[in-house]
Coordinates of C-alpha atoms and ligand atoms in Angstrom, one line a residue:
M1 CA -12.5 41.9 -82.0
N2 CA -14.7 43.3 -84.5
D3 CA -17.1 41.6 -82.3
F4 CA -16.6 42.9 -78.7
K5 CA -16.9 47.4 -78.5
I6 CA -14.1 48.3 -77.2
G7 CA -14.7 50.5 -73.5
R8 CA -12.7 51.2 -70.9
Q9 CA -9.3 50.4 -69.2
I10 CA -10.4 48.7 -65.9
G11 CA -7.1 47.5 -64.8
K12 CA -3.3 47.0 -66.0
G13 CA -1.0 43.7 -64.9
K14 CA 2.3 42.4 -65.6
Y15 CA 2.0 41.4 -69.4
G16 CA -1.7 42.5 -70.7
R17 CA -4.1 45.8 -69.7
V18 CA -7.2 44.7 -69.2
Y19 CA -10.7 46.4 -71.1
L20 CA -14.5 47.0 -69.9
A21 CA -16.3 45.3 -73.4
I22 CA -19.3 44.8 -75.1
Y23 CA -19.6 41.3 -77.0
K24 CA -22.1 43.1 -79.5
A25 CA -24.7 40.5 -80.8
S26 CA -25.9 39.7 -77.0
G27 CA -25.2 42.9 -75.1
Y28 CA -23.2 41.1 -73.0
I29 CA -20.0 43.1 -71.0
V30 CA -17.7 41.7 -70.4
A31 CA -13.4 42.1 -69.9
L32 CA -11.1 41.4 -71.9
K33 CA -7.8 40.6 -70.7
I34 CA -5.7 41.6 -74.3
L35 CA -2.0 40.9 -73.8
L36 CA 1.1 41.5 -77.1
K37 CA 2.3 38.6 -78.8
Q38 CA 5.1 40.3 -78.9
E39 CA 5.7 40.7 -75.1
L40 CA 5.3 36.8 -74.2
Q41 CA 7.9 36.0 -76.9
H42 CA 9.7 33.6 -73.9
E43 CA 8.7 29.8 -75.0
K44 CA 8.3 29.8 -70.7
L45 CA 5.1 33.3 -70.8
L46 CA 3.5 31.3 -73.4
K47 CA 3.0 27.8 -71.8
Q48 CA 2.1 29.8 -68.3
L49 CA -0.2 31.4 -70.1
E50 CA -2.0 28.4 -72.0
R51 CA -2.0 26.6 -68.5
E52 CA -3.9 30.2 -67.5
V53 CA -6.3 29.9 -69.9
E54 CA -7.6 26.2 -69.7
I55 CA -7.4 25.4 -65.6
Q56 CA -8.8 29.0 -65.4
G57 CA -11.3 27.6 -68.8
N58 CA -12.0 24.9 -67.0
L59 CA -13.4 26.0 -62.8
D60 CA -17.0 26.8 -63.1
H61 CA -17.3 28.0 -59.0
P62 CA -19.4 31.3 -57.7
N63 CA -16.6 32.9 -55.8
V64 CA -13.8 31.4 -58.9
L65 CA -13.7 34.4 -62.0
K66 CA -15.2 32.4 -64.9
L67 CA -13.3 32.8 -68.4
Y68 CA -15.3 31.8 -70.8
G69 CA -13.5 31.3 -73.7
Y70 CA -10.4 33.0 -75.4
F71 CA -8.8 34.2 -79.5
Q72 CA -6.2 35.4 -80.8
D73 CA -5.3 37.7 -84.4
D74 CA -1.6 38.0 -85.5
N75 CA -0.8 41.3 -82.1
H76 CA -3.2 40.2 -79.4
I77 CA -4.0 37.2 -77.5
V78 CA -7.4 37.8 -75.9
M79 CA -9.0 36.4 -72.8
I80 CA -12.6 36.9 -71.9
L81 CA -13.3 37.5 -68.3
E82 CA -16.4 37.4 -66.6
F83 CA -16.6 41.4 -65.3
A84 CA -16.4 41.7 -61.6
Q85 CA -18.5 45.4 -61.9
Y86 CA -16.2 46.5 -57.6
G87 CA -13.1 45.6 -58.9
T88 CA -10.4 44.8 -57.1
L89 CA -9.9 44.0 -52.9
Y90 CA -6.9 45.5 -53.8
D91 CA -8.9 48.8 -53.4
F92 CA -11.7 48.9 -51.8
L93 CA -8.8 47.2 -48.9
K94 CA -6.7 50.9 -49.4
K95 CA -9.6 52.7 -49.5
S96 CA -10.7 51.5 -46.3
Q97 CA -7.5 50.7 -44.8
R98 CA -9.3 48.3 -43.0
I99 CA -12.1 45.7 -43.5
S100 CA -14.8 44.9 -40.4
E101 CA -14.3 41.8 -38.7
G102 CA -17.9 40.6 -40.6
R103 CA -16.4 41.5 -44.0
S104 CA -13.3 39.5 -43.5
A105 CA -15.3 36.5 -42.2
R106 CA -17.3 36.7 -44.9
Y107 CA -14.5 37.5 -47.4
V108 CA -12.3 34.8 -46.1
A109 CA -14.9 31.8 -46.1
Q110 CA -15.3 32.3 -50.2
I111 CA -12.0 32.4 -50.7
A112 CA -11.7 29.0 -48.4
R113 CA -14.6 27.9 -50.7
A114 CA -13.0 28.7 -54.1
L115 CA -10.5 27.1 -53.0
Q116 CA -11.8 23.7 -51.6
F117 CA -12.6 24.2 -55.1
I118 CA -9.7 24.1 -57.0
H119 CA -7.8 22.0 -54.4
Q120 CA -10.4 19.1 -54.8
K121 CA -9.4 19.5 -58.6
R122 CA -5.4 19.8 -57.3
I123 CA -5.1 22.9 -58.8
I124 CA -2.6 25.0 -56.7
H125 CA -3.5 28.6 -57.4
R126 CA -0.2 30.7 -55.8
D127 CA -1.0 33.9 -56.2
I128 CA -3.4 34.9 -53.4
K129 CA -3.7 38.5 -52.8
P130 CA -5.8 41.5 -52.8
E131 CA -4.7 42.6 -57.0
N132 CA -6.0 38.7 -57.8
L133 CA -9.4 39.5 -56.2
L134 CA -12.0 40.6 -57.3
V135 CA -15.6 42.1 -56.3
G136 CA -18.6 40.6 -57.6
R137 CA -21.9 42.2 -58.3
N138 CA -23.7 40.8 -55.4
G139 CA -20.8 41.7 -53.4
E140 CA -18.9 38.2 -53.4
L141 CA -15.3 37.7 -54.1
K142 CA -14.0 35.9 -57.0
L143 CA -10.6 34.2 -57.2
A144 CA -8.7 35.5 -60.7
D145 CA -5.7 35.9 -62.1
F146 CA -4.2 32.4 -62.5
G147 CA -2.2 33.6 -64.3
W148 CA 0.7 31.2 -62.4
A149 CA -1.5 28.6 -61.6
T150 CA -0.2 24.3 -62.0
Y151 CA -1.2 21.2 -61.0
A152 CA -0.8 19.5 -57.7
P153 CA 2.6 17.0 -57.9
G154 CA 0.8 13.1 -58.3
L155 CA 2.7 10.3 -56.8
S156 CA 4.9 10.3 -60.6
S157 CA 5.2 13.7 -60.6
A158 CA 8.4 15.7 -59.6
P159 CA 7.1 17.7 -56.8
L160 CA 7.0 21.8 -56.9
T161 CA 9.7 23.8 -55.9
T162 CA 9.4 26.5 -58.0
V163 CA 9.2 29.8 -55.6
C164 CA 6.2 32.1 -57.2
G165 CA 3.8 34.4 -56.0
T166 CA 3.7 37.9 -54.2
L167 CA 6.8 37.8 -51.0
D168 CA 4.5 39.2 -48.2
Y169 CA 2.4 36.0 -49.3
L170 CA 4.8 33.2 -49.9
A171 CA 4.3 30.4 -47.2
P172 CA 7.8 29.3 -45.6
E173 CA 8.8 26.2 -46.6
M174 CA 8.1 28.3 -50.2
V175 CA 10.7 31.0 -49.1
R176 CA 13.3 27.6 -47.8
R177 CA 12.9 26.6 -51.7
L178 CA 11.9 23.0 -49.9
P179 CA 9.3 21.0 -52.0
Y180 CA 6.0 21.5 -52.2
N181 CA 1.9 21.8 -52.6
E182 CA -2.0 22.9 -51.9
N183 CA -1.3 24.3 -48.3
V184 CA 0.6 27.3 -49.7
D185 CA -2.4 28.6 -51.1
V186 CA -3.7 28.1 -47.9
W187 CA -0.8 29.9 -45.9
A188 CA -1.7 32.7 -48.5
L189 CA -4.9 32.5 -47.2
G190 CA -4.1 33.5 -43.1
I191 CA -2.3 36.4 -44.7
L192 CA -5.4 37.8 -46.4
C193 CA -7.4 37.0 -43.4
Y194 CA -4.6 39.6 -41.0
E195 CA -4.0 42.0 -43.9
L196 CA -7.7 42.3 -43.7
L197 CA -8.2 43.1 -40.5
V198 CA -5.0 44.8 -39.4
G199 CA -4.6 46.5 -42.7
V200 CA -1.2 45.5 -43.8
P201 CA 0.4 42.2 -44.0
P202 CA 2.1 40.3 -41.0
F203 CA 5.8 40.0 -41.8
E204 CA 6.0 43.1 -44.0
A205 CA 9.4 44.0 -43.2
I206 CA 11.9 46.7 -45.1
G207 CA 14.4 44.6 -47.4
F208 CA 13.2 41.0 -48.8
H209 CA 15.8 39.0 -46.7
E210 CA 14.6 40.8 -43.9
T211 CA 10.8 39.8 -44.5
C212 CA 11.9 36.2 -45.5
R213 CA 13.2 35.8 -41.8
R214 CA 9.9 36.9 -40.5
I215 CA 8.1 34.6 -42.3
I216 CA 10.5 32.2 -41.7
Ligands
ADP301 P1 -2.1 39.9 -64.3 O1 -2.1 38.3 -64.3 O2 -0.9 40.9 -65.5 O3 -1.5 40.2 -63.1 P2 -5.0 39.7 -64.1 O4 -6.3 39.3 -64.5 O5 -4.1 40.0 -62.4 O6 -3.8 39.9 -65.1 O7 -5.4 42.0 -64.1 C1 -5.4 43.0 -63.4 C2 -5.8 44.0 -63.4 O8 -6.6 44.2 -63.8 C3 -6.4 43.3 -61.8 O9 -5.3 43.5 -60.8 C4 -8.0 44.6 -62.0 O10 -7.1 45.8 -61.3 C5 -8.4 44.6 -63.1 N1 -9.3 43.5 -63.6 C6 -8.3 42.0 -64.0 N2 -10.0 41.3 -64.4 C7 -10.7 42.2 -64.5 C8 -12.0 41.4 -64.2 N3 -12.4 40.9 -64.8 N4 -13.0 42.3 -63.6 C9 -12.4 44.0 -63.7 N5 -11.0 43.6 -63.5 C10 -10.6 43.3 -63.6
MG302 MG1 -2.1 40.0 -60.8
MG303 MG1 -1.0 36.8 -63.8

């Protein structure tokens, strides 16, 4: 931790906080996602974090947020991430309510390219939504938060059935608890496209069950 000069907090997720930081040796600016070991004690959470690091650390694409490395001390696990200076698409959408057709088209194309890239490597993201899409220094979108990512099932592995992600963005096969594949990300991209243009996701409703019914 002493190799970094830690700056302001730039985000907060379910298990961690994200800080701006400078790597002292080079002056390079990064984002540090700091997780408390104490909060990760559940075996499953640790496995999930290992997978997040393994998957994101091996991806190199202009529309995928880079993970440069990670380290730990007695109390923390720290991910060293590319810093996205313009924050999340969620904040941008909240400010502007909706996004022009031209900009939406560019955003959707960028995430489509990111998905094509990860799906080729048989990786499924499973949590595409505005909070997990960051805006880089040239205004380009970066797919982030691989905390729910997994490998697409092969011929000999069990089909995927774990329900995960965020309700408004769930594909109908997941809502129905059927086996699914990387197409759940493609569905979520469609939801994103709608939300960018309209300002709210298409199947939003009062109550969990009504949203599920509309999605199906
Ligand atoms: P969680 O897995 O807990 O949801 P995320 O990786 O999604 O954590 O990060 C939580 C929030 O922190 C994001 O929604 C965003 O606001 C901010 N954030 C995360 N990484 C970065 C980054 N590299 N640059 C700028 N902001 C970030
Ligand atoms: Mg997140
Ligand atoms: Mg996560």
